[in-house]
């Protein structure tokens, strides 16, 4: 097998296990719809950090991370400036986290 260095543009059909092109939506062998197991909507740590820093006061990073309840709470207590302070702290927490840690917790 001669595999080129770098990215391999193939994956295995989850249904029949045959090797297919990674962007193929339907397996040409068995016709199974391919649900991409590597999540496309993986949340980005830097995006969350930037949102926390600039829009933390209205809980933007909470909404971004799917923590809608906390986001609404931030909106509610926006005037106290506390969500903004928490966002500022979380900005540093997100930056200090490793990519794996972040994905584990929020991805
Ligand atoms: Zn298949």
mmCIF file of N, CA and C and ligand atoms in Angstrom:
data_model
loop_
_atom_site.group_PDB
_atom_site.id
_atom_site.type_symbol
_atom_site.label_atom_id
_atom_site.label_comp_id
_atom_site.label_asym_id
_atom_site.label_seq_id
_atom_site.Cartn_x
_atom_site.Cartn_y
_atom_site.Cartn_z
ATOM 1 N N UNK A 1 0.847 -1.211 0.000
ATOM 2 C CA UNK A 1 0.000 0.000 0.000
ATOM 3 C C UNK A 1 0.872 1.248 0.000
ATOM 4 N N UNK A 2 0.664 2.095 -0.962
ATOM 5 C CA UNK A 2 1.379 3.367 -1.008
ATOM 6 C C UNK A 2 0.465 4.482 -0.529
ATOM 7 N N UNK A 3 0.639 4.891 0.723
ATOM 8 C CA UNK A 3 -0.163 5.987 1.254
ATOM 9 C C UNK A 3 0.684 7.247 1.242
ATOM 10 N N UNK A 4 0.124 8.309 0.711
ATOM 11 C CA UNK A 4 0.829 9.580 0.716
ATOM 12 C C UNK A 4 0.891 10.123 2.143
ATOM 13 N N UNK A 5 1.950 10.844 2.421
ATOM 14 C CA UNK A 5 2.062 11.519 3.722
ATOM 15 C C UNK A 5 0.958 12.576 3.835
ATOM 16 N N UNK A 6 0.563 12.846 5.056
ATOM 17 C CA UNK A 6 -0.417 13.904 5.265
ATOM 18 C C UNK A 6 -1.820 13.373 5.416
ATOM 19 N N UNK A 7 -2.786 14.174 5.020
ATOM 20 C CA UNK A 7 -4.172 13.819 5.267
ATOM 21 C C UNK A 7 -4.646 12.710 4.344
ATOM 22 N N UNK A 8 -5.280 11.748 4.933
ATOM 23 C CA UNK A 8 -5.860 10.643 4.195
ATOM 24 C C UNK A 8 -7.326 10.993 3.936
ATOM 25 N N UNK A 9 -7.673 11.113 2.660
ATOM 26 C CA UNK A 9 -9.024 11.560 2.334
ATOM 27 C C UNK A 9 -10.033 10.422 2.277
ATOM 28 N N UNK A 10 -9.813 9.436 3.102
ATOM 29 C CA UNK A 10 -10.778 8.357 3.080
ATOM 30 C C UNK A 10 -11.173 7.977 4.496
ATOM 31 N N UNK A 11 -12.305 7.334 4.585
ATOM 32 C CA UNK A 11 -12.770 6.828 5.873
ATOM 33 C C UNK A 11 -13.438 5.496 5.591
ATOM 34 N N UNK A 12 -13.945 4.878 6.635
ATOM 35 C CA UNK A 12 -14.597 3.599 6.455
ATOM 36 C C UNK A 12 -16.091 3.753 6.664
ATOM 37 N N UNK A 13 -16.852 3.152 5.792
ATOM 38 C CA UNK A 13 -18.298 3.158 5.939
ATOM 39 C C UNK A 13 -18.640 2.535 7.278
ATOM 40 N N UNK A 14 -19.488 3.203 8.040
ATOM 41 C CA UNK A 14 -19.802 2.681 9.369
ATOM 42 C C UNK A 14 -20.678 1.439 9.297
ATOM 43 N N UNK A 15 -21.331 1.269 8.153
ATOM 44 C CA UNK A 15 -22.251 0.135 8.019
ATOM 45 C C UNK A 15 -21.555 -1.130 7.497
ATOM 46 N N UNK A 16 -20.790 -0.997 6.398
ATOM 47 C CA UNK A 16 -20.197 -2.188 5.802
ATOM 48 C C UNK A 16 -18.679 -2.222 5.926
ATOM 49 N N UNK A 17 -18.079 -1.107 6.346
ATOM 50 C CA UNK A 17 -16.642 -1.086 6.604
ATOM 51 C C UNK A 17 -15.757 -0.918 5.395
ATOM 52 N N UNK A 18 -16.344 -0.689 4.229
ATOM 53 C CA UNK A 18 -15.549 -0.512 3.030
ATOM 54 C C UNK A 18 -14.917 0.885 3.046
ATOM 55 N N UNK A 19 -13.747 1.022 2.427
ATOM 56 C CA UNK A 19 -13.058 2.312 2.411
ATOM 57 C C UNK A 19 -13.700 3.230 1.382
ATOM 58 N N UNK A 20 -14.103 4.427 1.819
ATOM 59 C CA UNK A 20 -14.753 5.378 0.919
ATOM 60 C C UNK A 20 -14.136 6.753 1.098
ATOM 61 N N UNK A 21 -14.400 7.615 0.116
ATOM 62 C CA UNK A 21 -13.935 8.995 0.198
ATOM 63 C C UNK A 21 -14.647 9.673 1.364
ATOM 64 N N UNK A 22 -13.891 10.469 2.158
ATOM 65 C CA UNK A 22 -14.437 10.978 3.416
ATOM 66 C C UNK A 22 -15.647 11.899 3.272
ATOM 67 N N UNK A 23 -15.789 12.555 2.106
ATOM 68 C CA UNK A 23 -16.924 13.456 1.957
ATOM 69 C C UNK A 23 -18.110 12.801 1.254
ATOM 70 N N UNK A 24 -18.002 11.522 0.966
ATOM 71 C CA UNK A 24 -19.110 10.816 0.346
ATOM 72 C C UNK A 24 -20.278 10.735 1.319
ATOM 73 N N UNK A 25 -21.420 11.301 0.939
ATOM 74 C CA UNK A 25 -22.555 11.275 1.877
ATOM 75 C C UNK A 25 -23.224 9.905 1.961
ATOM 76 N N UNK A 26 -23.140 9.147 0.873
ATOM 77 C CA UNK A 26 -23.774 7.826 0.849
ATOM 78 C C UNK A 26 -22.748 6.791 0.393
ATOM 79 N N UNK A 27 -22.676 5.708 1.115
ATOM 80 C CA UNK A 27 -21.729 4.658 0.764
ATOM 81 C C UNK A 27 -22.068 4.053 -0.591
ATOM 82 N N UNK A 28 -21.109 4.049 -1.547
ATOM 83 C CA UNK A 28 -21.388 3.477 -2.873
ATOM 84 C C UNK A 28 -21.520 1.959 -2.830
ATOM 85 N N UNK A 29 -21.026 1.364 -1.779
ATOM 86 C CA UNK A 29 -21.069 -0.097 -1.665
ATOM 87 C C UNK A 29 -22.404 -0.612 -1.119
ATOM 88 N N UNK A 30 -22.841 -0.032 0.025
ATOM 89 C CA UNK A 30 -24.059 -0.550 0.656
ATOM 90 C C UNK A 30 -25.197 0.464 0.690
ATOM 91 N N UNK A 31 -24.901 1.722 0.308
ATOM 92 C CA UNK A 31 -25.951 2.726 0.249
ATOM 93 C C UNK A 31 -26.302 3.355 1.581
ATOM 94 N N UNK A 32 -25.511 3.085 2.620
ATOM 95 C CA UNK A 32 -25.803 3.645 3.937
ATOM 96 C C UNK A 32 -25.436 5.123 3.982
ATOM 97 N N UNK A 33 -26.317 5.912 4.578
ATOM 98 C CA UNK A 33 -26.025 7.327 4.793
ATOM 99 C C UNK A 33 -24.885 7.435 5.788
ATOM 100 N N UNK A 34 -23.907 8.276 5.474
ATOM 101 C CA UNK A 34 -22.756 8.425 6.358
ATOM 102 C C UNK A 34 -22.970 9.565 7.346
ATOM 103 N N UNK A 35 -23.108 9.204 8.597
ATOM 104 C CA UNK A 35 -23.166 10.226 9.638
ATOM 105 C C UNK A 35 -21.726 10.509 10.000
ATOM 106 N N UNK A 36 -21.343 11.738 9.862
ATOM 107 C CA UNK A 36 -19.944 12.022 10.139
ATOM 108 C C UNK A 36 -19.688 11.913 11.628
ATOM 109 N N UNK A 37 -18.814 11.004 11.966
ATOM 110 C CA UNK A 37 -18.559 10.748 13.376
ATOM 111 C C UNK A 37 -17.609 11.772 13.977
ATOM 112 N N UNK A 38 -16.794 12.403 13.133
ATOM 113 C CA UNK A 38 -15.978 13.505 13.633
ATOM 114 C C UNK A 38 -16.841 14.751 13.553
ATOM 115 N N UNK A 39 -17.288 15.259 14.693
ATOM 116 C CA UNK A 39 -18.285 16.332 14.695
ATOM 117 C C UNK A 39 -17.805 17.588 13.985
ATOM 118 N N UNK A 40 -18.629 18.083 13.069
ATOM 119 C CA UNK A 40 -18.285 19.272 12.307
ATOM 120 C C UNK A 40 -18.516 20.530 13.150
ATOM 121 N N UNK A 41 -19.485 20.430 14.054
ATOM 122 C CA UNK A 41 -19.835 21.610 14.827
ATOM 123 C C UNK A 41 -19.085 21.626 16.164
ATOM 124 N N UNK A 42 -17.888 21.068 16.140
ATOM 125 C CA UNK A 42 -17.054 21.115 17.326
ATOM 126 C C UNK A 42 -16.801 22.571 17.710
ATOM 127 N N UNK A 43 -16.994 22.856 18.961
ATOM 128 C CA UNK A 43 -16.865 24.250 19.397
ATOM 129 C C UNK A 43 -15.407 24.649 19.515
ATOM 130 N N UNK A 44 -15.178 25.880 19.150
ATOM 131 C CA UNK A 44 -13.820 26.385 19.108
ATOM 132 C C UNK A 44 -13.472 27.117 20.398
ATOM 133 N N UNK A 45 -12.341 26.724 20.972
ATOM 134 C CA UNK A 45 -11.917 27.259 22.266
ATOM 135 C C UNK A 45 -11.628 28.762 22.184
ATOM 136 N N UNK A 46 -10.969 29.174 21.110
ATOM 137 C CA UNK A 46 -10.603 30.582 20.970
ATOM 138 C C UNK A 46 -11.854 31.442 20.762
ATOM 139 N N UNK A 47 -12.789 30.935 19.946
ATOM 140 C CA UNK A 47 -14.045 31.653 19.733
ATOM 141 C C UNK A 47 -14.757 31.861 21.068
ATOM 142 N N UNK A 48 -14.814 30.802 21.876
ATOM 143 C CA UNK A 48 -15.471 30.886 23.181
ATOM 144 C C UNK A 48 -14.766 31.914 24.065
ATOM 145 N N UNK A 49 -13.444 31.912 24.046
ATOM 146 C CA UNK A 49 -12.663 32.832 24.866
ATOM 147 C C UNK A 49 -12.912 34.279 24.448
ATOM 148 N N UNK A 50 -12.908 34.526 23.128
ATOM 149 C CA UNK A 50 -13.126 35.884 22.618
ATOM 150 C C UNK A 50 -14.539 36.363 22.956
ATOM 151 N N UNK A 51 -15.508 35.479 22.807
ATOM 152 C CA UNK A 51 -16.890 35.817 23.159
ATOM 153 C C UNK A 51 -17.000 36.132 24.644
ATOM 154 N N UNK A 52 -16.312 35.341 25.473
ATOM 155 C CA UNK A 52 -16.349 35.546 26.920
ATOM 156 C C UNK A 52 -15.773 36.909 27.277
ATOM 157 N N UNK A 53 -14.700 37.269 26.584
ATOM 158 C CA UNK A 53 -14.022 38.534 26.886
ATOM 159 C C UNK A 53 -14.871 39.744 26.480
ATOM 160 N N UNK A 54 -15.396 39.718 25.247
ATOM 161 C CA UNK A 54 -16.079 40.903 24.732
ATOM 162 C C UNK A 54 -17.584 40.906 24.975
ATOM 163 N N UNK A 55 -18.174 39.722 24.976
ATOM 164 C CA UNK A 55 -19.630 39.656 25.113
ATOM 165 C C UNK A 55 -20.054 38.809 26.312
ATOM 166 N N UNK A 56 -19.097 38.578 27.220
ATOM 167 C CA UNK A 56 -19.381 37.771 28.406
ATOM 168 C C UNK A 56 -20.487 38.353 29.263
ATOM 169 N N UNK A 57 -20.594 39.679 29.243
ATOM 170 C CA UNK A 57 -21.604 40.376 30.041
ATOM 171 C C UNK A 57 -23.023 39.990 29.680
ATOM 172 N N UNK A 58 -23.232 39.586 28.425
ATOM 173 C CA UNK A 58 -24.567 39.138 28.018
ATOM 174 C C UNK A 58 -24.592 37.630 27.805
ATOM 175 N N UNK A 59 -23.544 36.956 28.279
ATOM 176 C CA UNK A 59 -23.517 35.492 28.253
ATOM 177 C C UNK A 59 -23.344 34.881 26.877
ATOM 178 N N UNK A 60 -22.760 35.631 25.939
ATOM 179 C CA UNK A 60 -22.621 35.136 24.563
ATOM 180 C C UNK A 60 -21.883 33.798 24.504
ATOM 181 N N UNK A 61 -20.818 33.666 25.309
ATOM 182 C CA UNK A 61 -20.041 32.425 25.274
ATOM 183 C C UNK A 61 -20.830 31.270 25.879
ATOM 184 N N UNK A 62 -21.760 31.582 26.791
ATOM 185 C CA UNK A 62 -22.613 30.531 27.360
ATOM 186 C C UNK A 62 -23.554 29.974 26.304
ATOM 187 N N UNK A 63 -24.142 30.902 25.526
ATOM 188 C CA UNK A 63 -25.019 30.454 24.443
ATOM 189 C C UNK A 63 -24.216 29.653 23.433
ATOM 190 N N UNK A 64 -23.013 30.148 23.135
ATOM 191 C CA UNK A 64 -22.147 29.485 22.160
ATOM 192 C C UNK A 64 -21.822 28.061 22.602
ATOM 193 N N UNK A 65 -21.618 27.886 23.910
ATOM 194 C CA UNK A 65 -21.242 26.568 24.429
ATOM 195 C C UNK A 65 -22.458 25.709 24.761
ATOM 196 N N UNK A 66 -23.631 26.205 24.409
ATOM 197 C CA UNK A 66 -24.841 25.417 24.603
ATOM 198 C C UNK A 66 -25.388 25.481 26.013
ATOM 199 N N UNK A 67 -24.803 26.320 26.856
ATOM 200 C CA UNK A 67 -25.299 26.476 28.222
ATOM 201 C C UNK A 67 -26.306 27.630 28.243
ATOM 202 N N UNK A 68 -27.466 27.340 27.651
ATOM 203 C CA UNK A 68 -28.472 28.382 27.437
ATOM 204 C C UNK A 68 -28.978 28.954 28.766
ATOM 205 N N UNK A 69 -29.162 28.085 29.743
ATOM 206 C CA UNK A 69 -29.643 28.527 31.053
ATOM 207 C C UNK A 69 -28.731 29.574 31.657
ATOM 208 N N UNK A 70 -27.432 29.283 31.632
ATOM 209 C CA UNK A 70 -26.447 30.226 32.165
ATOM 210 C C UNK A 70 -26.399 31.491 31.321
ATOM 211 N N UNK A 71 -26.635 31.349 30.030
ATOM 212 C CA UNK A 71 -26.655 32.501 29.129
ATOM 213 C C UNK A 71 -27.789 33.447 29.478
ATOM 214 N N UNK A 72 -28.963 32.869 29.695
ATOM 215 C CA UNK A 72 -30.142 33.665 30.056
ATOM 216 C C UNK A 72 -29.916 34.347 31.404
ATOM 217 N N UNK A 73 -29.313 33.612 32.321
ATOM 218 C CA UNK A 73 -28.981 34.158 33.636
ATOM 219 C C UNK A 73 -28.056 35.366 33.501
ATOM 220 N N UNK A 74 -27.073 35.236 32.596
ATOM 221 C CA UNK A 74 -26.146 36.345 32.351
ATOM 222 C C UNK A 74 -26.885 37.567 31.809
ATOM 223 N N UNK A 75 -27.807 37.323 30.881
ATOM 224 C CA UNK A 75 -28.612 38.412 30.310
ATOM 225 C C UNK A 75 -29.405 39.110 31.407
ATOM 226 N N UNK A 76 -29.942 38.300 32.287
ATOM 227 C CA UNK A 76 -30.786 38.782 33.372
ATOM 228 C C UNK A 76 -29.990 39.651 34.346
ATOM 229 N N UNK A 77 -28.758 39.227 34.614
ATOM 230 C CA UNK A 77 -27.935 39.939 35.595
ATOM 231 C C UNK A 77 -26.867 40.817 34.933
ATOM 232 N N UNK A 78 -27.099 41.094 33.661
ATOM 233 C CA UNK A 78 -26.171 41.911 32.890
ATOM 234 C C UNK A 78 -25.827 43.210 33.616
ATOM 235 N N UNK A 79 -26.861 43.870 34.143
ATOM 236 C CA UNK A 79 -26.712 45.183 34.787
ATOM 237 C C UNK A 79 -25.825 45.158 36.033
ATOM 238 N N UNK A 80 -25.660 43.986 36.639
ATOM 239 C CA UNK A 80 -24.824 43.896 37.844
ATOM 240 C C UNK A 80 -23.335 43.883 37.497
ATOM 241 N N UNK A 81 -23.054 43.702 36.201
ATOM 242 C CA UNK A 81 -21.680 43.594 35.686
ATOM 243 C C UNK A 81 -20.969 42.315 36.123
ATOM 244 N N UNK A 82 -21.636 41.522 36.957
ATOM 245 C CA UNK A 82 -21.015 40.273 37.419
ATOM 246 C C UNK A 82 -20.780 39.292 36.264
ATOM 247 N N UNK A 83 -21.766 39.112 35.355
ATOM 248 C CA UNK A 83 -21.501 38.210 34.218
ATOM 249 C C UNK A 83 -20.288 38.645 33.405
ATOM 250 N N UNK A 84 -20.096 39.949 33.300
ATOM 251 C CA UNK A 84 -18.940 40.469 32.564
ATOM 252 C C UNK A 84 -17.635 40.081 33.241
ATOM 253 N N UNK A 85 -17.645 40.156 34.569
ATOM 254 C CA UNK A 85 -16.449 39.795 35.343
ATOM 255 C C UNK A 85 -16.190 38.290 35.222
ATOM 256 N N UNK A 86 -17.278 37.510 35.316
ATOM 257 C CA UNK A 86 -17.142 36.056 35.171
ATOM 258 C C UNK A 86 -16.606 35.726 33.772
ATOM 259 N N UNK A 87 -17.145 36.414 32.761
ATOM 260 C CA UNK A 87 -16.693 36.209 31.384
ATOM 261 C C UNK A 87 -15.208 36.510 31.237
ATOM 262 N N UNK A 88 -14.777 37.574 31.909
ATOM 263 C CA UNK A 88 -13.380 37.974 31.875
ATOM 264 C C UNK A 88 -12.496 36.873 32.469
ATOM 265 N N UNK A 89 -12.963 36.304 33.582
ATOM 266 C CA UNK A 89 -12.212 35.213 34.234
ATOM 267 C C UNK A 89 -12.219 33.976 33.335
ATOM 268 N N UNK A 90 -13.409 33.693 32.757
ATOM 269 C CA UNK A 90 -13.524 32.503 31.911
ATOM 270 C C UNK A 90 -12.690 32.627 30.639
ATOM 271 N N UNK A 91 -12.491 33.845 30.192
ATOM 272 C CA UNK A 91 -11.613 34.084 29.043
ATOM 273 C C UNK A 91 -10.240 33.466 29.313
ATOM 274 N N UNK A 92 -9.720 33.715 30.519
ATOM 275 C CA UNK A 92 -8.404 33.176 30.876
ATOM 276 C C UNK A 92 -8.453 31.670 31.108
ATOM 277 N N UNK A 93 -9.578 31.208 31.663
ATOM 278 C CA UNK A 93 -9.730 29.764 31.895
ATOM 279 C C UNK A 93 -9.700 29.021 30.556
ATOM 280 N N UNK A 94 -10.462 29.541 29.580
ATOM 281 C CA UNK A 94 -10.507 28.896 28.265
ATOM 282 C C UNK A 94 -9.130 28.886 27.606
ATOM 283 N N UNK A 95 -8.429 30.019 27.745
ATOM 284 C CA UNK A 95 -7.108 30.113 27.127
ATOM 285 C C UNK A 95 -6.108 29.166 27.793
ATOM 286 N N UNK A 96 -6.279 28.971 29.105
ATOM 287 C CA UNK A 96 -5.351 28.119 29.849
ATOM 288 C C UNK A 96 -5.612 26.642 29.593
ATOM 289 N N UNK A 97 -6.833 26.336 29.170
ATOM 290 C CA UNK A 97 -7.210 24.945 28.919
ATOM 291 C C UNK A 97 -6.507 24.403 27.685
ATOM 292 N N UNK A 98 -6.252 23.104 27.708
ATOM 293 C CA UNK A 98 -5.752 22.478 26.488
ATOM 294 C C UNK A 98 -6.942 22.221 25.571
ATOM 295 N N UNK A 99 -6.654 22.029 24.298
ATOM 296 C CA UNK A 99 -7.702 21.789 23.309
ATOM 297 C C UNK A 99 -8.532 20.555 23.682
ATOM 298 N N UNK A 100 -7.838 19.520 24.173
ATOM 299 C CA UNK A 100 -8.507 18.269 24.535
ATOM 300 C C UNK A 100 -9.451 18.481 25.714
ATOM 301 N N UNK A 101 -8.921 19.200 26.701
ATOM 302 C CA UNK A 101 -9.701 19.482 27.903
ATOM 303 C C UNK A 101 -10.980 20.239 27.545
ATOM 304 N N UNK A 102 -10.817 21.236 26.684
ATOM 305 C CA UNK A 102 -11.939 22.063 26.272
ATOM 306 C C UNK A 102 -12.981 21.219 25.536
ATOM 307 N N UNK A 103 -12.510 20.414 24.595
ATOM 308 C CA UNK A 103 -13.409 19.576 23.816
ATOM 309 C C UNK A 103 -14.132 18.577 24.707
ATOM 310 N N UNK A 104 -13.403 18.025 25.675
ATOM 311 C CA UNK A 104 -14.006 17.102 26.646
ATOM 312 C C UNK A 104 -15.166 17.756 27.358
ATOM 313 N N UNK A 105 -14.960 18.984 27.764
ATOM 314 C CA UNK A 105 -15.935 19.664 28.595
ATOM 315 C C UNK A 105 -17.056 20.324 27.804
ATOM 316 N N UNK A 106 -16.707 20.936 26.669
ATOM 317 C CA UNK A 106 -17.696 21.728 25.947
ATOM 318 C C UNK A 106 -17.941 21.272 24.506
ATOM 319 N N UNK A 107 -16.962 20.551 23.939
ATOM 320 C CA UNK A 107 -17.017 20.248 22.503
ATOM 321 C C UNK A 107 -18.241 19.477 22.112
HETATM 322 ZN ZN1 LIG B 1 -21.198 0.811 3.198
#
